[in-house]
Coordinates of C-alpha atoms in Angstrom, one line a residue:
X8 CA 53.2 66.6 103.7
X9 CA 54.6 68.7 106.2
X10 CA 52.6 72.5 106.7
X11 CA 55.8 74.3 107.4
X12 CA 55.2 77.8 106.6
X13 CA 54.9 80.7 108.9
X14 CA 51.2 82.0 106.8
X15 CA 48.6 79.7 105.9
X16 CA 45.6 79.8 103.9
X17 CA 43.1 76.7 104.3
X18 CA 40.3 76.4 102.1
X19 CA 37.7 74.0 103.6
X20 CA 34.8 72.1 101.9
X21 CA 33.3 69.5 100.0
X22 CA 33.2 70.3 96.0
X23 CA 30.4 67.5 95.8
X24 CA 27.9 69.7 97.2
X25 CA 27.4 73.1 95.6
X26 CA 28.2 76.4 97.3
X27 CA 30.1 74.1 100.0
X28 CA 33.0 73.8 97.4
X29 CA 33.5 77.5 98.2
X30 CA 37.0 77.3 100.1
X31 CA 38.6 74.8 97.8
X32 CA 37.5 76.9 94.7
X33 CA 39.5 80.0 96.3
X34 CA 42.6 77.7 97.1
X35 CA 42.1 77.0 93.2
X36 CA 41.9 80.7 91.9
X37 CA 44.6 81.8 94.5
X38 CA 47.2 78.9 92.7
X39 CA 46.2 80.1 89.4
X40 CA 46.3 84.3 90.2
X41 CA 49.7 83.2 91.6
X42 CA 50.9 82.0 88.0
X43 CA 49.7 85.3 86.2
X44 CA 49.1 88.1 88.5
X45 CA 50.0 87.8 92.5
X46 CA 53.2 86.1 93.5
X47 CA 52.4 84.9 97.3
X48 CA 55.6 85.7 100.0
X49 CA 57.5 82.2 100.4
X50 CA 56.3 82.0 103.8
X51 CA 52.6 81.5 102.5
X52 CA 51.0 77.9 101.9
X53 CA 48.0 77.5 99.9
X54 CA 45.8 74.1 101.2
X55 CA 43.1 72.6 99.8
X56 CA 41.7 70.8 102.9
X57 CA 38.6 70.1 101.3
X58 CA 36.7 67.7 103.7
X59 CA 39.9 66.8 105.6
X60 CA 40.6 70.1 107.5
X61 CA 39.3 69.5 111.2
X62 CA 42.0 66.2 110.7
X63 CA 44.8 67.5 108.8
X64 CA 45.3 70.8 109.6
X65 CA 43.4 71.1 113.2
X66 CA 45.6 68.2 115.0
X67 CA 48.9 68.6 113.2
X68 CA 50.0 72.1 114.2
X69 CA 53.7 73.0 113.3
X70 CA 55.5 75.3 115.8
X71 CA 56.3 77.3 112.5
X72 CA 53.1 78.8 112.4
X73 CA 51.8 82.5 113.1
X74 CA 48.5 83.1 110.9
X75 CA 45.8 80.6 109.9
X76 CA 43.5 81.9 107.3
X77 CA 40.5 79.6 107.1
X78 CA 38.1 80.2 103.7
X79 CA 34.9 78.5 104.0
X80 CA 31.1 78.9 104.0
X81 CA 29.5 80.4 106.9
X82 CA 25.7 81.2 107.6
X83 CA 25.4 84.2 108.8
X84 CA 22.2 85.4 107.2
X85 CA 23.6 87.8 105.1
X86 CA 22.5 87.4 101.2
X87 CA 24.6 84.5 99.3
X88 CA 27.6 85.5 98.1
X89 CA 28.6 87.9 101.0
X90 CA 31.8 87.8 102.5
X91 CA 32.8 88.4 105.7
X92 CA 35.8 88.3 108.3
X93 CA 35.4 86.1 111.4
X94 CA 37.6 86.0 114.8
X95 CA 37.4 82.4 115.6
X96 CA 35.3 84.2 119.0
X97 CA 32.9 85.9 116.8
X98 CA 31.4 82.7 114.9
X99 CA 27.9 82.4 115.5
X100 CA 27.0 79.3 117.4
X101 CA 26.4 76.3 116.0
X102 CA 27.2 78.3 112.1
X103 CA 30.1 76.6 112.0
X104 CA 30.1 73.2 111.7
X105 CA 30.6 71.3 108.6
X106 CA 28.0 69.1 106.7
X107 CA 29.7 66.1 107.8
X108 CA 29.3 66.9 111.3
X109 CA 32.7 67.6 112.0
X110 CA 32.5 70.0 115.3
X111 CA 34.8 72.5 113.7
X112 CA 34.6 75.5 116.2
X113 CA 36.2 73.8 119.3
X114 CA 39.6 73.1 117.6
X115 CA 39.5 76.9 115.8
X116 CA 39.1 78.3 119.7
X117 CA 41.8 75.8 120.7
X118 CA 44.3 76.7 118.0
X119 CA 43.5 80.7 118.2
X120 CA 45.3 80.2 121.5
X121 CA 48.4 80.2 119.9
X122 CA 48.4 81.7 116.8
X123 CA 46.1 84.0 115.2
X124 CA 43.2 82.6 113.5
X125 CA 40.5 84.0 111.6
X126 CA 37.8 82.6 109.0
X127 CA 37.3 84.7 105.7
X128 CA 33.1 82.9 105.8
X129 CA 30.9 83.4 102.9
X130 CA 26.9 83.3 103.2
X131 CA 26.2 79.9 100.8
X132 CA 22.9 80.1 98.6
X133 CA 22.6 76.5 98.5
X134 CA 24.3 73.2 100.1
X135 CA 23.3 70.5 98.4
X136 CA 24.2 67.5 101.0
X137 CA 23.3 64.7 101.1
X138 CA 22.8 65.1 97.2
X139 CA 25.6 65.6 94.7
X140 CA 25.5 68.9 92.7
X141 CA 28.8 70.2 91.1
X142 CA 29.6 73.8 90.7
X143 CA 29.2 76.6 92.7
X144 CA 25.8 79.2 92.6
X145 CA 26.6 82.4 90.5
X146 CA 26.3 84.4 93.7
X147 CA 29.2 82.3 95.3
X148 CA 30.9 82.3 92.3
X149 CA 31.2 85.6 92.0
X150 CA 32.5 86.1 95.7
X151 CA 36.0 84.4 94.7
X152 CA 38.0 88.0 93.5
X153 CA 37.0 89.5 97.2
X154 CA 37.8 86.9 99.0
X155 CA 41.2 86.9 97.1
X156 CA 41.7 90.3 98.0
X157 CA 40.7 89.5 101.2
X158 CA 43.8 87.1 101.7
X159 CA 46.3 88.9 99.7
X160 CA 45.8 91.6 102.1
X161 CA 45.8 90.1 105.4
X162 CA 49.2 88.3 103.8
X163 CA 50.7 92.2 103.2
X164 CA 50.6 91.2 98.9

């Protein structure tokens, strides 16, 4: 599947392990808010990269592309649930980095050199790996409508 839009919105994460399911609930909410309440400018593509996003997304750039809005979990110590805007430069070391040990920071740095990047990162409350736990924590949960305002603003809806 070719990512041939000018905007897109990535949401990263494994729904096997609690609040780390976080990006790919967002991708989720956004597709169904799109239905019923925000319709999304055609240059905009939703992803659910779940585990697969440092592969699929990180090595296949398109020349299409201008923005790259990443929606994952972050530690950042804040209390769960909180949201928060990263530059790709601003990530706190060794805070990004997946729980399948995909180094995820050094192809974000190397992809911010041509287009812009940024990370919408929320603070998990729990990560369950190497144990399975469906479901997102309340906390989490209830950080979806931000983060969706989050994006629909940085996309001008």
């Amino acid at each position: 599947m070719p990512y041939d839009a000018e905007i897109l919105v990535i949401g990263c994460g494994n729904i096997l392990f609690k609040d780390d399911g976080f990006g790919p609930a967002v991708i989720k909410a956004l597709e169904e808010s799109e239905e019923h309440e925000h319709r999304l400018p055609e240059n905009t593509m939703l992803i659910d990269a779940g585990t697969g996003g440092p592969h699929f997304i990180f090595t296949l750039p398109q020349e299409c592309w201008k923005k790259l809005i990443i929606v994952d979990i972050v530690q950042f110590g804040a209390e769960p649930g909180t949201l928060r805007i990263f530059d790709v430069d601003e990530l706190p070391e060794g805070s990004y980095e997946n729980v399948h040990s995909w180094p995820v920071s050094q192809p974000l740095h190397d992809l911010s050199k041509t287009y812009e990047v940024m990370v919408i990162g929320c603070q998990p409350e729990t990560i369950s790996a190497p144990d399975v736990e469906l479901g997102l924590t309340k906390s989490v949960e209830n950080a979806i409508p931000e983060a969706i305002n989050m994006i629909l603003k940085e996309i001008g809806v």
